[in-house]
Short mmCIF file of N, CA, C and O in Angstrom, two decimals:
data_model
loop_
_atom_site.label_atom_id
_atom_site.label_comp_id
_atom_site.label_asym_id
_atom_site.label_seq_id
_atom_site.Cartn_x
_atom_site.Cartn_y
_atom_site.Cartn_z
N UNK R 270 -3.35 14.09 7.29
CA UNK R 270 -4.51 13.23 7.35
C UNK R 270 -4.12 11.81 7.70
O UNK R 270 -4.93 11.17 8.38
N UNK R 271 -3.02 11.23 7.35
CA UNK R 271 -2.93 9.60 7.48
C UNK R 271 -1.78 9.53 9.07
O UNK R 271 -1.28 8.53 9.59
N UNK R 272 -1.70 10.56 9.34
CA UNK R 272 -0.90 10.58 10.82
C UNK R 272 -1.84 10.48 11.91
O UNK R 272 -1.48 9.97 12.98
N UNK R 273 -2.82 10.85 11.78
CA UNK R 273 -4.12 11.65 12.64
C UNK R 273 -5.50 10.46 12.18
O UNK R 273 -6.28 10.50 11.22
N UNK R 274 -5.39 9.55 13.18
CA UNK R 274 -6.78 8.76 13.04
C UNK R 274 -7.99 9.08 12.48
O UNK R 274 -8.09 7.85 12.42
N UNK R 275 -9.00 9.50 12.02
CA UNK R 275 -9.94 9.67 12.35
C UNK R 275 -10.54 11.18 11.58
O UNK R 275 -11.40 11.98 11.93
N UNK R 276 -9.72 11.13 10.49
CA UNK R 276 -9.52 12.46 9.76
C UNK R 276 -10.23 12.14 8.15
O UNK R 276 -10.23 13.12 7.41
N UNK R 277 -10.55 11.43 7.84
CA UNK R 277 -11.35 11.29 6.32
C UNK R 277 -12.25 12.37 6.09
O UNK R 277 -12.50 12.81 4.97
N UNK R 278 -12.79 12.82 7.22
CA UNK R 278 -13.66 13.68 6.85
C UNK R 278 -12.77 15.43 5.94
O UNK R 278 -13.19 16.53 5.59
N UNK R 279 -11.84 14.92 5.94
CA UNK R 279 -10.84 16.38 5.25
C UNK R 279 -10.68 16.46 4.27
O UNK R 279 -10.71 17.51 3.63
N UNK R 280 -10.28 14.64 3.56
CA UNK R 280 -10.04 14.37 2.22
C UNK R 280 -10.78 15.00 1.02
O UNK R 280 -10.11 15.17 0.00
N UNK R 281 -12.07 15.36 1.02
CA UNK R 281 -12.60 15.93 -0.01
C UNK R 281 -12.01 17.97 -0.67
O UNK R 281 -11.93 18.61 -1.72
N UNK R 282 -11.76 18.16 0.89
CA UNK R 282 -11.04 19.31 0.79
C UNK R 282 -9.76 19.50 -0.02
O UNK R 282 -9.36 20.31 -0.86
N UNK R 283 -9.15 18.05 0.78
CA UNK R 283 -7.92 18.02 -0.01
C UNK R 283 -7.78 17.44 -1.45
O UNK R 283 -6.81 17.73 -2.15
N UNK R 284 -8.82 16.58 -1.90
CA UNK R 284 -8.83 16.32 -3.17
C UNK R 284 -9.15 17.46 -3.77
O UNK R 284 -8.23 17.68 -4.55
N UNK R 285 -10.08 18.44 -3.85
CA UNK R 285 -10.79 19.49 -4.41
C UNK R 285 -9.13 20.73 -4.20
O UNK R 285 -9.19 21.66 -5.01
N UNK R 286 -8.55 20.74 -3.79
CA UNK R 286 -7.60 21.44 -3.61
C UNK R 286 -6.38 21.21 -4.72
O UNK R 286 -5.90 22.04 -5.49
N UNK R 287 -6.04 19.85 -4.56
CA UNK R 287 -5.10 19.13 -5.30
C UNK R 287 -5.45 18.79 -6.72
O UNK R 287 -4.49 18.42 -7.40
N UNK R 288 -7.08 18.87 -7.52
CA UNK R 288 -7.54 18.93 -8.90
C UNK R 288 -7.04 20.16 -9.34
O UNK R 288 -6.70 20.53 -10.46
N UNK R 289 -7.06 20.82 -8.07
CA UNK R 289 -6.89 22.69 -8.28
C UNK R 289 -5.91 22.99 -8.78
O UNK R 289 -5.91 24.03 -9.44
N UNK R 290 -4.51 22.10 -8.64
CA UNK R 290 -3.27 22.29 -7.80
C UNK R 290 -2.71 22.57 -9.38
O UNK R 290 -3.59 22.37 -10.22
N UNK R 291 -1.02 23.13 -10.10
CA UNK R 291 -0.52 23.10 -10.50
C UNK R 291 0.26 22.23 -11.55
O UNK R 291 0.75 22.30 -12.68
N UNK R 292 0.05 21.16 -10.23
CA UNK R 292 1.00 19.78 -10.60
C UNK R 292 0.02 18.67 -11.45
O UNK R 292 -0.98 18.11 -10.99
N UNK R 293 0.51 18.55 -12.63
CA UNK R 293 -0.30 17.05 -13.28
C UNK R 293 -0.34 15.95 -12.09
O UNK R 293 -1.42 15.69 -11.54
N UNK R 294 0.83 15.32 -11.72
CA UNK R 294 0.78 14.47 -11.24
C UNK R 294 0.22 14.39 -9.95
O UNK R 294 -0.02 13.23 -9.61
N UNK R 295 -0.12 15.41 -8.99
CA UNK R 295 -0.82 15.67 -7.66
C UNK R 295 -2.33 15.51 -8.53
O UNK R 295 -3.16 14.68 -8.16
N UNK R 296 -2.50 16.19 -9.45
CA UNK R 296 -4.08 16.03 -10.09
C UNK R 296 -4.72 14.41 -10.23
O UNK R 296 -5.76 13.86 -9.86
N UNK R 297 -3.12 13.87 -11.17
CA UNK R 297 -3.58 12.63 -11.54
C UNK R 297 -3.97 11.55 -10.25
O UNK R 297 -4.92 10.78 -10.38
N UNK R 298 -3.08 11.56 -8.93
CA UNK R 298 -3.21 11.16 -7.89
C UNK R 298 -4.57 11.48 -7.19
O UNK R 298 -5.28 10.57 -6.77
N UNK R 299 -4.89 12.72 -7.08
CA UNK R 299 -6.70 12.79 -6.60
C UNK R 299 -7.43 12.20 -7.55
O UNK R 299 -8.30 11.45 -7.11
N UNK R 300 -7.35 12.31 -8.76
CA UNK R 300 -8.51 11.33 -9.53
C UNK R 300 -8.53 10.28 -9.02
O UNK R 300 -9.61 9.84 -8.62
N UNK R 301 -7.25 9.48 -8.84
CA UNK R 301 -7.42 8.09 -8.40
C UNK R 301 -8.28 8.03 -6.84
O UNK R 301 -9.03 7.20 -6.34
N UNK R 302 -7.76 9.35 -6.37
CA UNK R 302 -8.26 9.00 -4.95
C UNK R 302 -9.97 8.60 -5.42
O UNK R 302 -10.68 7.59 -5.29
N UNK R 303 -10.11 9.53 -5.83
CA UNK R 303 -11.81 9.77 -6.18
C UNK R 303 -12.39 8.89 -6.57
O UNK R 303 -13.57 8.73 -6.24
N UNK R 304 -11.82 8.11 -7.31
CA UNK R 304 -12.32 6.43 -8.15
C UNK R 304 -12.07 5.73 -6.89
O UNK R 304 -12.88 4.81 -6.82
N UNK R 305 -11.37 5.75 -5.95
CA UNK R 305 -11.87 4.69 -4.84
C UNK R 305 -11.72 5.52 -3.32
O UNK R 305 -10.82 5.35 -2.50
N UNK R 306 -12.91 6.46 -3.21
CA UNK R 306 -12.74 6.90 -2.28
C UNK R 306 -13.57 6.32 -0.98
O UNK R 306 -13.35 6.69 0.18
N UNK R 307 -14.32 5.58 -1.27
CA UNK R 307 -14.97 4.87 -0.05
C UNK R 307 -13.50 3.67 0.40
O UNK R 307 -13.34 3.61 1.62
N UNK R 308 -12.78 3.03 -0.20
CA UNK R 308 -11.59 2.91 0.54
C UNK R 308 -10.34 3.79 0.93
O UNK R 308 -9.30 3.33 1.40
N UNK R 309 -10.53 4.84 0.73
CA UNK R 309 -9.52 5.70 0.94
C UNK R 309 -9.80 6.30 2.51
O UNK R 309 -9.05 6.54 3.46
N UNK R 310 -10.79 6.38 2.35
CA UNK R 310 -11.94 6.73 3.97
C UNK R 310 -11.71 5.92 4.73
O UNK R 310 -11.02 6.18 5.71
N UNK R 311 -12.31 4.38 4.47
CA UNK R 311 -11.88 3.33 5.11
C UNK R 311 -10.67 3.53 5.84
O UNK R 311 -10.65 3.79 7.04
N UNK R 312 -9.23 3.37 4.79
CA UNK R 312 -7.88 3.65 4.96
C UNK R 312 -7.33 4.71 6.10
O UNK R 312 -6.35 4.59 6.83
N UNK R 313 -8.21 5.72 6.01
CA UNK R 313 -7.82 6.63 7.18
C UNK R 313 -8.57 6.97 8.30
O UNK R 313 -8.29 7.80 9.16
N UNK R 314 -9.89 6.03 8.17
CA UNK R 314 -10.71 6.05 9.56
C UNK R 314 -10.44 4.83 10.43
O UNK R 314 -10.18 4.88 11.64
N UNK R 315 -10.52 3.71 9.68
CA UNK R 315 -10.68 2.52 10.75
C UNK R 315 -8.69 2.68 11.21
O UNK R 315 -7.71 3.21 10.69
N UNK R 316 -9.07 1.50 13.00
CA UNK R 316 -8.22 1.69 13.39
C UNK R 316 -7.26 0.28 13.26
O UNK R 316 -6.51 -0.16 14.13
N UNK R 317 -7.57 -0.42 11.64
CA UNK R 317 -6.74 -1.50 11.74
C UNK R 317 -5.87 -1.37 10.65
O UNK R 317 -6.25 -0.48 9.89
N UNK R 318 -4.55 -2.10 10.22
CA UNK R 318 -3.74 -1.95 8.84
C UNK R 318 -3.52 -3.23 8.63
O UNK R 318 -3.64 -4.16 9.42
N UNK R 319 -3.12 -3.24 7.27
CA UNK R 319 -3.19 -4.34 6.36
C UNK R 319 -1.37 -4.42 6.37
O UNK R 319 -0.92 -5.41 5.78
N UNK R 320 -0.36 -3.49 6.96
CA UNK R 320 0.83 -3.21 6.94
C UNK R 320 1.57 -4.60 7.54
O UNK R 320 2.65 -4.94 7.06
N UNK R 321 0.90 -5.43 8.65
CA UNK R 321 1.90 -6.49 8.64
C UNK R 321 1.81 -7.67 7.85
O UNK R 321 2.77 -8.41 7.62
N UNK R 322 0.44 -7.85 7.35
CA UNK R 322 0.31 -8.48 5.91
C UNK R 322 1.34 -8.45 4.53
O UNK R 322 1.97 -9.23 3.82
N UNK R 323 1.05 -6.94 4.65
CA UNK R 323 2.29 -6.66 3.50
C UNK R 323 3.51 -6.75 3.57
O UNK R 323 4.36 -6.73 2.67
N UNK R 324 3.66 -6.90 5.10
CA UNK R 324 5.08 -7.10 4.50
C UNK R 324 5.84 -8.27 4.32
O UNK R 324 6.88 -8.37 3.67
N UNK R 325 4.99 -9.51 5.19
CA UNK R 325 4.86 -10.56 4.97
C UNK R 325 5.19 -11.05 3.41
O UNK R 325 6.12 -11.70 2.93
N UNK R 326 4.11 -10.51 2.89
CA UNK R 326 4.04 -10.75 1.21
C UNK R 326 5.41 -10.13 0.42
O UNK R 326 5.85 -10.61 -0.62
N UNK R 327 6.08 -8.77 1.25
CA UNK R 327 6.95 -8.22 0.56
C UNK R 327 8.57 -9.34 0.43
O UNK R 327 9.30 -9.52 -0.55
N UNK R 328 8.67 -9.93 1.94
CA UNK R 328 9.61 -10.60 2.54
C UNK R 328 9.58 -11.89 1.29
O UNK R 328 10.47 -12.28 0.54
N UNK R 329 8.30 -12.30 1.43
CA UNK R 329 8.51 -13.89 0.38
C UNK R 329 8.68 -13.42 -1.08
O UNK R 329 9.30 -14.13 -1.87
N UNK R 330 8.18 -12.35 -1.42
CA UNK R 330 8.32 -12.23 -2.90
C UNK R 330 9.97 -11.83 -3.14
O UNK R 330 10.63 -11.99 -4.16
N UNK R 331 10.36 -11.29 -1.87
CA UNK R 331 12.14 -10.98 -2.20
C UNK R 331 13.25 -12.37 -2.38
O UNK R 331 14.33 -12.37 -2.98
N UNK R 332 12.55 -13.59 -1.60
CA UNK R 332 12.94 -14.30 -1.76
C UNK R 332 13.04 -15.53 -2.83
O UNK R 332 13.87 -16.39 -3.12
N UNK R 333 11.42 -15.00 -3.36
CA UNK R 333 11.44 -15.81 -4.38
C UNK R 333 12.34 -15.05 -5.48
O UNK R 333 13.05 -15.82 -6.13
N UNK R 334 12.44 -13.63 -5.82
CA UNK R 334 12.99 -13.24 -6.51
C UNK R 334 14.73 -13.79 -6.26
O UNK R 334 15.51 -14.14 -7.15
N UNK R 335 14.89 -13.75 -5.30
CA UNK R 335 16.21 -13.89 -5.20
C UNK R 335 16.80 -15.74 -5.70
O UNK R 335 17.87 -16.26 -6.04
N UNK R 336 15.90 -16.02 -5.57
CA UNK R 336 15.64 -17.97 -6.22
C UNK R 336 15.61 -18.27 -7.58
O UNK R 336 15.81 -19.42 -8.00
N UNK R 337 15.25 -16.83 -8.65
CA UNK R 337 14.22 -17.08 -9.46
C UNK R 337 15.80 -17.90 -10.17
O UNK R 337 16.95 -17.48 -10.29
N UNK R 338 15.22 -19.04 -10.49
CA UNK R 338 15.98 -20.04 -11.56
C UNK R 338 16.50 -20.81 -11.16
O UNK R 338 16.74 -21.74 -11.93
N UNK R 339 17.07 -20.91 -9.53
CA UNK R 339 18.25 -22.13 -8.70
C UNK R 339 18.00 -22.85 -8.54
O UNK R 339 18.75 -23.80 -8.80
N UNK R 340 16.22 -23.18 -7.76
CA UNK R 340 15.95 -24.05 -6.91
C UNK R 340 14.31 -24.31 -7.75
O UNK R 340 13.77 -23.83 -8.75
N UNK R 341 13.94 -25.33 -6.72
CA UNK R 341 12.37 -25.79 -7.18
C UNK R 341 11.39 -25.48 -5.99
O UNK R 341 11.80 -24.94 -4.96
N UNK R 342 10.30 -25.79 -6.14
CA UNK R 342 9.51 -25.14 -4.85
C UNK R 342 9.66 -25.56 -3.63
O UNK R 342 9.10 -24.87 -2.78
N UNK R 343 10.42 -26.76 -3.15
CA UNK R 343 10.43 -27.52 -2.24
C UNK R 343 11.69 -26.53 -1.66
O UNK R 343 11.18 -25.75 -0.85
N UNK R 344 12.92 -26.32 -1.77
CA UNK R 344 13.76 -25.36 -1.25
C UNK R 344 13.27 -23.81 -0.89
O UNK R 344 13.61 -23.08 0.05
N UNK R 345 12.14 -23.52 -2.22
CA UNK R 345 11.79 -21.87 -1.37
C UNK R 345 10.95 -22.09 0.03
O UNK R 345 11.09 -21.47 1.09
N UNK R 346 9.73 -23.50 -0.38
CA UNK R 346 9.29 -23.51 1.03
C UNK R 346 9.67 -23.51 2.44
O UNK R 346 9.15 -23.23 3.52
N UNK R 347 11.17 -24.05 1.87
CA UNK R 347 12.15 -24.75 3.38
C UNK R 347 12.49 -22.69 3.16
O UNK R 347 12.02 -22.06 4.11
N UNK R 348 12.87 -22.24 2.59
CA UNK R 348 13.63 -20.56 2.62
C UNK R 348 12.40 -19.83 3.42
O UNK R 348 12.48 -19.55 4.62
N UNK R 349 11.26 -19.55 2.62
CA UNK R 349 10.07 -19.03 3.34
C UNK R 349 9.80 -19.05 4.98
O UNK R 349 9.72 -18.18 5.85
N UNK R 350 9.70 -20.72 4.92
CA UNK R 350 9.44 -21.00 6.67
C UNK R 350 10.73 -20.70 7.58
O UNK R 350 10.64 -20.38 8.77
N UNK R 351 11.66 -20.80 7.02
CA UNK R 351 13.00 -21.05 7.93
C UNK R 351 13.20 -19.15 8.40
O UNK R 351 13.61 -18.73 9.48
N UNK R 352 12.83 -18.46 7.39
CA UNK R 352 13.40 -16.73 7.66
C UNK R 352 12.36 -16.22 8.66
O UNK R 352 11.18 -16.57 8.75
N UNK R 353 13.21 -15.06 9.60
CA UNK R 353 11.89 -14.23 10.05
C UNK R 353 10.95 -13.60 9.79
O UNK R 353 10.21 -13.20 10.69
#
């Protein structure tokens, strides 16, 4: 489903399959789907991602982690802007 554009319309199958399923944790994962499934639809119909956002966010939070205690905010800003 998340390889294949345009496929939400399956997810209910596959949630109803996966409540079915064996595994707690495949179960516990469709509940969640189910509590937000009008974004989960979203997520696998429209044709835009939130993926270079994130990683954006992933890149600065590594850096701040990697700071946490050395410096003050004026050095992470110069770290932030200066990396790719």
């Amino acid at each position: 489903m998340v390889r294949h554009q345009g496929t939400g319309q399956h997810l209910d199958v596959w949630i109803e399959r996966a409540r079915n399923a064996g595994y707690p944790e495949l179960r516990g994962f469709a509940a969640g789907l189910i509590s937000d499934r009008d974004a989960v639809v979203a997520g696998l119909t429209q044709p835009w991602s939130s993926g270079p956002v994130e990683g954006h966010v992933n890149r600065i939070k590594t850096i701040k982690r990697q700071m946490y205690g050395r410096a003050n905010l004026d050095l992470l800003r110069k770290r932030v802007l200066a990396t790719p």
